[in-house]
Coordinates of C-alpha atoms in Angstrom, one line a residue:
T67 CA 148.1 128.2 56.8
P68 CA 149.2 128.3 60.4
V69 CA 145.9 126.7 61.5
Q70 CA 146.0 122.9 61.8
T71 CA 143.3 121.4 59.6
V72 CA 142.1 117.9 58.9
V73 CA 139.8 116.4 56.3
V74 CA 137.3 114.1 58.0
E75 CA 135.7 111.6 55.6
Y76 CA 132.4 109.8 56.2
R77 CA 131.7 106.5 54.4
L78 CA 129.0 103.9 54.2
G79 CA 130.8 101.6 56.7
S80 CA 134.3 101.5 58.1
D81 CA 135.9 100.0 55.0
P82 CA 137.9 102.8 53.1
A83 CA 136.6 101.2 49.8
K84 CA 133.0 102.0 50.8
P85 CA 131.4 105.0 49.1
L86 CA 132.3 108.5 50.4
V87 CA 129.1 110.2 51.5
A88 CA 130.3 113.3 53.4
V89 CA 133.4 115.4 54.1
A90 CA 134.2 118.0 56.7
L91 CA 137.3 120.3 56.4
T92 CA 137.9 120.9 60.1
A93 CA 140.3 123.3 61.9
V94 CA 141.8 122.1 65.1
L95 CA 141.8 124.9 67.6
A96 CA 143.1 125.2 71.2
D97 CA 139.5 125.2 72.6
G98 CA 137.6 123.1 70.0
L99 CA 137.0 122.1 66.4
S100 CA 135.8 124.5 63.7
M101 CA 133.8 123.1 60.9
V102 CA 135.3 125.3 58.1
Y103 CA 133.4 123.6 55.2
S104 CA 131.4 120.5 54.8
F105 CA 129.5 118.8 52.0
F106 CA 127.6 115.6 51.5
E107 CA 126.0 113.4 48.9
P108 CA 122.8 115.2 48.0
S109 CA 120.9 112.0 47.2
L110 CA 121.3 111.0 50.9
S111 CA 119.7 114.2 52.2
K112 CA 117.0 112.3 54.1
R113 CA 119.8 110.8 56.3
S114 CA 120.5 114.3 57.8
L115 CA 124.2 114.0 57.2
G116 CA 124.8 117.6 58.2
N117 CA 123.5 116.8 61.6
L118 CA 125.6 113.6 61.7
L119 CA 128.7 115.6 61.0
I120 CA 128.0 118.1 63.8
L121 CA 127.2 115.3 66.3
D122 CA 130.4 113.5 65.4
H123 CA 132.4 116.7 65.9
V124 CA 130.7 117.2 69.3
R125 CA 131.7 113.6 70.2
Q126 CA 135.3 114.3 69.2
V127 CA 135.4 117.5 71.2
R128 CA 134.2 115.7 74.3
L129 CA 136.7 112.9 73.8
A130 CA 139.5 115.4 73.6
G131 CA 138.3 117.4 76.6
L132 CA 137.7 120.5 74.6
S133 CA 134.8 123.0 74.9
Y134 CA 133.5 124.1 71.6
V135 CA 132.3 123.1 68.1
Y136 CA 132.2 126.0 65.8
L137 CA 129.7 125.3 63.1
G138 CA 131.2 127.6 60.5
Y139 CA 129.5 130.0 58.2
W140 CA 125.7 130.2 58.7
V141 CA 123.1 132.2 56.8
Q142 CA 120.0 132.4 59.0
D143 CA 117.4 132.4 56.2
S144 CA 119.1 129.7 54.1
P145 CA 117.0 126.5 54.0
K146 CA 120.2 124.5 53.2
M147 CA 121.8 125.8 56.5
A148 CA 118.7 125.7 58.7
Y149 CA 119.9 122.5 60.4
K150 CA 122.7 124.4 62.1
G151 CA 120.2 126.7 63.9
E152 CA 118.7 123.7 65.6
F153 CA 121.6 123.0 67.9
R154 CA 121.6 124.5 71.4
P155 CA 123.2 126.3 73.1
L156 CA 124.0 128.3 70.0
E157 CA 126.1 131.4 69.9
V158 CA 126.8 133.7 67.0
Q159 CA 129.7 136.1 66.4
R160 CA 128.4 139.7 66.3
G161 CA 131.4 141.6 65.2
P162 CA 132.7 144.0 67.8
L163 CA 130.0 142.7 70.2
G164 CA 131.7 139.3 70.3
W165 CA 129.9 136.0 70.9
R166 CA 126.2 136.3 71.8
R167 CA 123.8 133.6 72.7
L168 CA 121.1 133.0 70.1
D169 CA 117.7 132.4 71.6

């Protein structure tokens, strides 16, 4: 692929030998980071690891002086993806209408 991608690993501590708890496949774009796909340890769902991954990507975008974090695919009525809809401001791609703010 011509898109630069990285795999971001999240572990229980900074030691690489610690258990892996989440992963984000992230595309590096000119204006931000795109969270192509992410997954995390289901037994740790109470830790809100999806939110942690998003917040960490926001931090990385700010450090790099970029503007956007693209949260990737989102199904509005999916309980598993509901956490993505809690972030504001939030825009969605509406085909030929382009990006639109979601209220």
